[in-house]
Amino acid sequence: MSVVDVSAGGMSGHTGRYEKRLADLTGLYEDGEEHARLVGALGNPIVYDVEDFRPGDKSGDLIYGVTRMSPGRVGREFFLTRGHIHAKADRPEIYYGQKGRGLMQLESPEGETRIIEIAPQTICYVPPFWIHRSINVGSEDLVMVFAYPSDSGQDYGIIEASNGMRHRIVARADGGWELTENPAYAPRSTKTVNSLMKQHA
Amino acid sequence: MSVVDVSAGGMSGHTGRYEKRLADLTGLYEDGEEHARLVGALGNPIVYDVEDFRPGDKSGDLIYGVTRMSPGRVGREFFLTRGHIHAKADRPEIYYGQKGRGLMQLESPEGETRIIEIAPQTICYVPPFWIHRSINVGSEDLVMVFAYPSDSGQDYGIIEASNGMRHRIVARADGGWELTENPAYAPRSTKTVNSLMKQHA
C-alpha cells in the first residue's frame, strides 16, 4: 500500500528509489557545451527521481511507482529522461499524469514517432515494442504514477546505438514546443528491428 | 491515451464498458430479503460501472481502466463488487484511489483476510493469489483507476463456492466499519488451495 505525494512526488511504501542528476544526461542534448556549462552553473541538480514498489521480478507480476521531473531547459531542449525500450520489448507501460505538463515521446523500432501530451488525469499507454522517454515541457514539476510488468527490464543502449531518438523536442518562442529531426539519427537495420519484434514468454 | 474523469468516474479512450445493478449482486448480502426489497424500492439502480482499455489479451500486456461505485447500504452492509480471483491466479492488480473512501477486502486461498483502506492518492497492490473485492464505505462515489495483466482473467465462482468471503464488512453505529465472521463460510480444502497456488506462464 502506498500514498502518492502529488505535490512533491514520491510515495510511501516504496521498496526502491533512484535519482538522476543533470550530469547523468551527458550526451543526450544537441548542445553539449551548454549542457556541461549548466552542470557547473547549477551545481549538477537532480533532474528526476523515481520511487517504486517492486514485489519481485516474477513474470505476470507488476511494478508501480511515482516519477517526478524538474522543469528546466538545456538550450532549446527541455529536461527529459534517458529513455528506454523494455529488455523484454513486448512489455508495455502505463503512465498517469498527476501534476505539471509533459510529453511522452514514443519511437517504434522502425523509426515512427508519436507524441502523447500528459496533463493531470491523462493516462498514457506505451504499447509493446515502443521506445519511450518523458519530457517536462511545463514550468513546474512533472509528476506521474506508472506501472509496468515486473519482468520488463530496461534497455537504455538502444537510444545511444541510433545516436539519439529520431526527433528532438524543442521550445518555440511562444512557449510551446515542436518536433525537429535529429540529423545524427541512425535508423535501425531490418535485422535489428526483427530481432526486437519477438514475443517473450 | 485516456483522460480520467475523477468526479464522475469513467475515462475517454475506453474500448469497453460494463455496469452492475443491485439485482446483479443477489446472493452476496446476509440480508437477502432486504436486498430484494431495495432492488424494487430503488428501481434496481446501477451500483458500479467500469470503463477499461484492453489492448488485447497477450501475455505481458496490461489492461487499465476506471471504476466508479455508488455509496449505499443493504442492511448493515455496504455496496460492494462481486469480487474475484484471477483465472491465472498469480496475476496481481493495482488500484489507485481518486475519489471517496473505500476498502479493498483481500482473502488468501487459505482464508487469511486483509483490509486496505483506500482514499484519494492511495495505491492498493493486490498481490498474486489473493481474492479481492472493493467496498464503498463512504458517503460519495468511490472512484479508482486500476491496471492488471491482460491475460489475468477473472474467476467469480471462487467466492460462491465458499459461500461468500470469510468476513463481512458491516457498518458501526459511529459511522465506521468493522469485520464480522461470515458463519456460512466454507474454507477451501488443501487440494483446492494447492491447485490455485501454481505459477502460470
XYZ file of C-alpha atoms in Angstrom:
402
model
C 0.000 0.000 0.000
C 1.302 3.434 -0.914
C 0.124 7.018 -0.695
C 1.226 9.237 -3.577
C 2.501 12.738 -2.821
C 1.117 14.566 -5.847
C 2.722 17.853 -4.869
C 6.285 16.739 -4.091
C 6.420 13.438 -5.982
C 7.275 10.125 -4.358
C 5.123 7.782 -2.338
C 5.076 5.922 0.955
C 5.674 2.187 0.932
C 8.331 2.228 -1.767
C 10.947 -0.509 -1.882
C 13.387 1.453 -4.029
C 14.394 4.964 -5.026
C 16.793 6.439 -7.538
C 17.569 9.841 -8.890
C 19.260 11.219 -11.964
C 21.297 14.407 -11.972
C 21.995 16.697 -14.891
C 25.448 15.181 -15.415
C 23.802 11.750 -15.860
C 22.174 13.137 -19.018
C 25.504 13.791 -20.755
C 25.283 13.048 -24.471
C 21.525 13.445 -24.738
C 21.422 17.112 -25.747
C 22.310 18.675 -29.084
C 24.183 21.468 -27.296
C 26.746 19.525 -25.300
C 28.688 22.620 -24.326
C 25.620 24.292 -22.885
C 24.819 21.086 -21.004
C 28.325 20.993 -19.489
C 28.116 24.697 -18.593
C 24.752 24.155 -16.832
C 26.021 21.161 -14.859
C 28.587 23.515 -13.348
C 26.452 26.635 -13.117
C 23.524 24.837 -11.451
C 25.656 22.556 -9.263
C 24.599 19.355 -11.058
C 20.988 19.392 -9.821
C 18.632 16.426 -9.584
C 16.602 16.312 -12.815
C 14.295 13.455 -11.886
C 13.699 10.944 -9.132
C 11.720 7.737 -9.019
C 10.248 5.815 -6.093
C 8.863 2.389 -6.863
C 7.435 -0.748 -5.337
C 8.885 -3.972 -6.717
C 7.216 -7.141 -5.492
C 9.891 -9.189 -7.286
C 10.590 -9.938 -10.936
C 8.272 -12.887 -11.500
C 6.594 -12.908 -14.906
C 2.989 -11.809 -14.592
C 3.598 -9.500 -11.622
C 3.633 -5.662 -11.683
C 5.918 -2.853 -10.540
C 4.408 0.544 -9.760
C 5.822 3.886 -8.691
C 5.954 7.654 -8.937
C 8.321 9.751 -11.034
C 8.978 13.447 -10.513
C 10.875 15.595 -13.018
C 12.021 19.179 -12.500
C 11.234 21.863 -15.055
C 14.229 23.201 -16.944
C 15.973 23.693 -20.269
C 19.306 22.949 -21.912
C 19.452 25.422 -24.764
C 16.206 24.985 -26.679
C 15.604 21.466 -25.316
C 13.816 20.509 -22.096
C 14.738 18.366 -19.125
C 13.988 14.761 -20.078
C 14.618 11.149 -19.110
C 17.263 8.973 -20.769
C 14.551 6.863 -22.360
C 14.468 3.120 -22.918
C 12.830 0.159 -24.548
C 11.990 -2.789 -22.346
C 14.557 -5.595 -22.369
C 11.557 -7.836 -22.999
C 10.485 -5.473 -25.751
C 6.861 -6.669 -25.881
C 6.154 -5.333 -22.367
C 4.022 -2.152 -22.214
C 3.928 0.630 -19.594
C 1.230 2.886 -18.217
C 1.850 6.456 -17.048
C -0.769 8.536 -15.260
C -0.235 12.315 -15.075
C -0.673 13.850 -11.619
C 0.907 17.305 -11.821
C 2.509 19.548 -14.443
C 2.670 19.265 -18.226
C 4.738 16.675 -20.002
C 5.182 14.722 -23.184
C 5.768 11.056 -23.739
C 7.965 10.696 -26.811
C 7.419 7.305 -28.387
C 9.510 5.785 -31.167
C 8.875 2.444 -32.834
C 11.836 0.244 -33.765
C 11.186 1.232 -37.420
C 11.524 4.914 -36.502
C 7.924 6.189 -36.295
C 7.466 8.977 -33.737
C 4.354 9.561 -31.644
C 3.927 12.260 -29.025
C 1.396 11.987 -26.189
C 0.676 15.149 -24.186
C 0.322 14.390 -20.496
C -1.534 16.655 -18.079
C -3.086 15.750 -14.713
C -5.531 12.834 -15.122
C -4.093 11.804 -18.517
C -3.260 8.107 -18.812
C -0.589 7.354 -21.409
C -0.374 3.736 -22.598
C 3.048 2.888 -24.024
C 2.383 -0.062 -26.335
C 4.677 -3.084 -26.503
C 7.843 -2.523 -28.600
C 7.906 1.293 -28.336
C 10.948 3.204 -27.077
C 9.781 5.900 -24.659
C 11.122 8.997 -22.956
C 9.312 11.622 -20.875
C 9.911 15.352 -21.182
C 8.870 18.173 -18.868
C 7.572 20.959 -21.143
C 5.895 22.876 -18.300
C 7.026 25.355 -15.692
C 6.511 23.148 -12.619
C 7.393 19.606 -11.567
C 6.017 16.842 -13.777
C 4.661 14.066 -11.522
C 3.382 10.761 -12.920
C 2.333 7.416 -11.462
C 3.468 4.428 -13.533
C 3.035 0.655 -13.728
C 4.699 -1.989 -15.880
C 5.204 -5.767 -15.869
C 7.821 -6.735 -13.307
C 9.830 -8.810 -15.771
C 10.124 -5.974 -18.348
C 13.671 -4.816 -17.716
C 15.135 -1.711 -19.341
C 17.446 -1.374 -22.324
C 18.941 2.121 -22.358
C 21.508 1.322 -25.015
C 19.023 1.305 -27.877
C 18.845 5.116 -27.994
C 22.611 5.523 -27.829
C 23.019 2.997 -30.657
C 20.948 5.183 -33.012
C 22.668 8.416 -31.913
C 19.554 9.557 -30.075
C 15.880 9.355 -30.905
C 14.789 10.328 -34.387
C 13.247 13.620 -33.261
C 14.137 16.249 -30.721
C 11.523 18.256 -28.843
C 12.478 21.925 -28.850
C 10.954 25.036 -27.318
C 9.177 27.532 -29.520
C 9.337 31.247 -28.906
C 5.637 31.327 -27.948
C 6.202 28.953 -25.023
C 5.062 25.839 -26.878
C 7.156 23.018 -28.331
C 7.766 21.413 -31.665
C 9.462 18.400 -33.230
C 12.689 18.709 -35.160
C 14.659 15.983 -36.914
C 17.792 14.732 -35.177
C 20.353 14.883 -38.035
C 22.640 12.367 -36.299
C 19.891 9.715 -36.112
C 20.961 6.336 -37.495
C 17.914 4.204 -38.412
C 17.903 0.632 -37.112
C 18.556 -2.102 -39.661
C 15.803 -4.546 -40.643
C 17.756 -7.245 -38.848
C 17.827 -5.196 -35.638
C 14.107 -4.394 -35.923
C 13.242 -8.046 -36.499
C 15.283 -9.184 -33.541
C 13.430 -6.682 -31.316
C 9.944 -7.630 -32.518
C 9.733 -11.017 -30.882
C 7.241 -12.125 -28.233
C 8.642 -13.069 -24.858
C 7.350 -15.778 -22.565
C -4.470 7.715 -24.330
C -7.250 8.408 -21.837
C -8.352 11.236 -19.601
C -9.850 10.151 -16.281
C -12.994 11.893 -15.026
C -12.264 11.900 -11.293
C -15.601 13.465 -10.423
C -17.998 11.301 -12.457
C -15.841 8.200 -13.000
C -15.042 6.808 -16.435
C -12.423 7.894 -18.954
C -12.050 8.830 -22.588
C -10.453 6.350 -24.955
C -12.017 3.264 -23.402
C -12.556 0.170 -25.528
C -15.160 -1.362 -23.212
C -17.700 -0.510 -20.547
C -19.917 -2.540 -18.232
C -22.149 -1.829 -15.306
C -23.611 -3.850 -12.467
C -27.022 -3.165 -10.979
C -28.215 -4.014 -7.498
C -30.034 -7.130 -8.737
C -26.705 -8.428 -10.109
C -25.485 -8.624 -6.508
C -28.147 -11.165 -5.488
C -26.758 -13.702 -3.025
C -23.914 -11.520 -1.767
C -25.666 -9.971 1.231
C -26.512 -11.602 4.551
C -29.967 -9.985 4.458
C -31.365 -11.325 1.196
C -34.870 -10.038 1.891
C -33.659 -6.506 2.448
C -31.609 -6.766 -0.758
C -34.708 -7.863 -2.722
C -36.786 -5.102 -1.148
C -34.185 -2.472 -2.100
C -33.947 -3.694 -5.697
C -37.651 -2.886 -6.002
C -37.739 0.222 -3.840
C -34.752 1.837 -5.584
C -35.654 0.654 -9.104
C -32.638 -1.658 -9.417
C -30.028 1.127 -9.574
C -26.525 0.900 -11.028
C -24.151 0.025 -8.183
C -20.902 0.254 -10.130
C -19.618 0.817 -13.627
C -16.248 0.155 -15.224
C -14.624 1.639 -18.322
C -11.436 -0.007 -19.483
C -8.859 -0.087 -22.248
C -7.926 -3.563 -23.433
C -5.078 -3.714 -25.928
C -5.686 -7.448 -26.350
C -5.073 -10.460 -24.131
C -1.433 -11.191 -24.981
C 0.639 -12.304 -22.017
C 2.864 -9.470 -20.825
C 0.432 -6.718 -21.850
C -1.715 -4.575 -19.493
C -5.363 -3.562 -19.185
C -6.217 -0.303 -17.402
C -9.443 1.462 -16.541
C -11.597 3.372 -14.107
C -14.220 2.006 -11.738
C -16.932 4.064 -10.037
C -19.119 2.711 -7.231
C -22.153 4.422 -5.732
C -22.474 4.852 -1.966
C -25.221 2.799 -0.366
C -26.161 0.129 2.136
C -28.063 -3.147 2.236
C -28.956 -3.536 5.881
C -25.682 -3.133 7.805
C -23.540 -3.973 4.758
C -22.257 -1.587 2.096
C -22.441 -1.534 -1.691
C -19.613 -3.757 -2.953
C -18.312 -5.591 -6.011
C -18.867 -9.300 -6.597
C -15.171 -9.951 -6.060
C -12.889 -12.375 -7.857
C -9.571 -14.136 -8.041
C -7.718 -14.026 -11.329
C -8.218 -17.063 -13.561
C -4.427 -17.046 -13.788
C -4.312 -16.742 -10.017
C -0.693 -15.495 -9.857
C -1.639 -12.226 -11.599
C -1.734 -9.108 -9.366
C -3.781 -5.907 -9.685
C -3.178 -2.277 -8.816
C -5.911 0.121 -7.698
C -5.371 3.846 -7.266
C -7.950 5.812 -5.252
C -9.190 9.005 -6.897
C -12.346 9.990 -5.004
C -14.324 8.778 -1.993
C -13.486 6.266 0.731
C -13.298 2.559 0.096
C -11.888 -0.711 1.268
C -10.182 -3.473 -0.618
C -11.087 -6.746 1.067
C -8.403 -9.331 0.360
C -8.626 -13.033 1.143
C -5.895 -15.581 0.542
C -6.850 -19.051 -0.696
C -6.086 -20.319 2.842
C -8.618 -17.844 4.276
C -6.493 -15.001 5.655
C -8.240 -11.607 5.473
C -6.512 -8.275 4.879
C -8.253 -4.920 4.590
C -6.690 -1.958 2.771
C -8.297 1.449 3.279
C -8.386 3.439 0.041
C -8.683 7.212 -0.057
C -7.662 9.582 -2.870
C -3.983 9.029 -3.781
C -3.836 5.615 -2.094
C -2.365 2.855 -4.275
C -3.527 -0.629 -3.293
C -1.422 -3.517 -4.591
C -3.382 -6.780 -4.726
C -0.707 -9.484 -4.588
C -0.825 -12.590 -6.765
C -3.214 -15.296 -5.467
C -5.450 -13.003 -3.398
C -9.220 -12.853 -3.857
C -10.322 -9.213 -3.845
C -13.489 -7.168 -3.575
C -13.956 -3.411 -3.226
C -16.454 -1.793 -0.873
C -17.698 1.786 -0.738
C -17.724 2.740 2.955
C -18.067 6.474 2.273
C -20.916 8.826 1.511
C -19.932 9.698 -2.074
C -18.886 7.804 -5.199
C -15.765 5.684 -4.856
C -13.610 6.216 -7.984
C -10.425 4.216 -8.631
C -8.016 3.759 -11.539
C -6.821 0.165 -11.970
C -4.332 -1.868 -14.000
C -3.720 -5.602 -14.298
C -2.015 -8.039 -16.677
C -4.126 -8.508 -19.790
C -4.047 -12.308 -19.569
C -5.308 -12.401 -15.945
C -8.938 -13.349 -16.489
C -11.492 -13.359 -13.671
C -12.897 -16.253 -11.665
C -16.031 -15.096 -9.864
C -17.072 -18.591 -8.836
C -14.447 -18.939 -6.112
C -16.426 -16.737 -3.692
C -19.705 -18.505 -4.378
C -18.012 -21.877 -3.817
C -17.053 -20.884 -0.249
C -20.482 -19.348 0.490
C -19.021 -15.858 0.419
C -15.796 -14.394 1.715
C -14.696 -15.326 5.216
C -15.553 -11.922 6.667
C -18.297 -9.380 6.104
C -17.713 -5.646 6.426
C -20.519 -4.107 8.430
C -21.369 -0.556 9.450
C -20.846 0.540 13.018
C -23.206 2.944 14.758
C -20.481 5.650 14.852
C -20.242 5.729 11.042
C -17.200 3.478 10.847
C -16.999 -0.168 9.816
C -15.855 -3.447 11.310
C -15.203 -7.053 10.331
C -17.540 -9.834 11.319
C -17.223 -13.557 10.604
C -19.411 -14.981 7.845
C -20.935 -18.045 9.591
C -21.721 -19.709 6.248
C -18.067 -19.569 5.083
C -16.749 -22.928 3.904
C -12.911 -22.980 3.972
C -11.200 -24.243 0.841
C -9.640 -27.694 1.030
C -5.867 -28.147 0.899
C -6.319 -29.704 -2.539
C -8.213 -26.640 -3.791
C -5.616 -24.281 -2.294
C -2.750 -26.221 -3.855
C -4.399 -26.238 -7.278
C -4.792 -22.432 -7.078
C -1.204 -21.756 -5.976
C 0.518 -22.581 -9.234
C 2.558 -20.257 -11.403
C 1.226 -19.520 -14.866
C 3.270 -18.982 -17.983
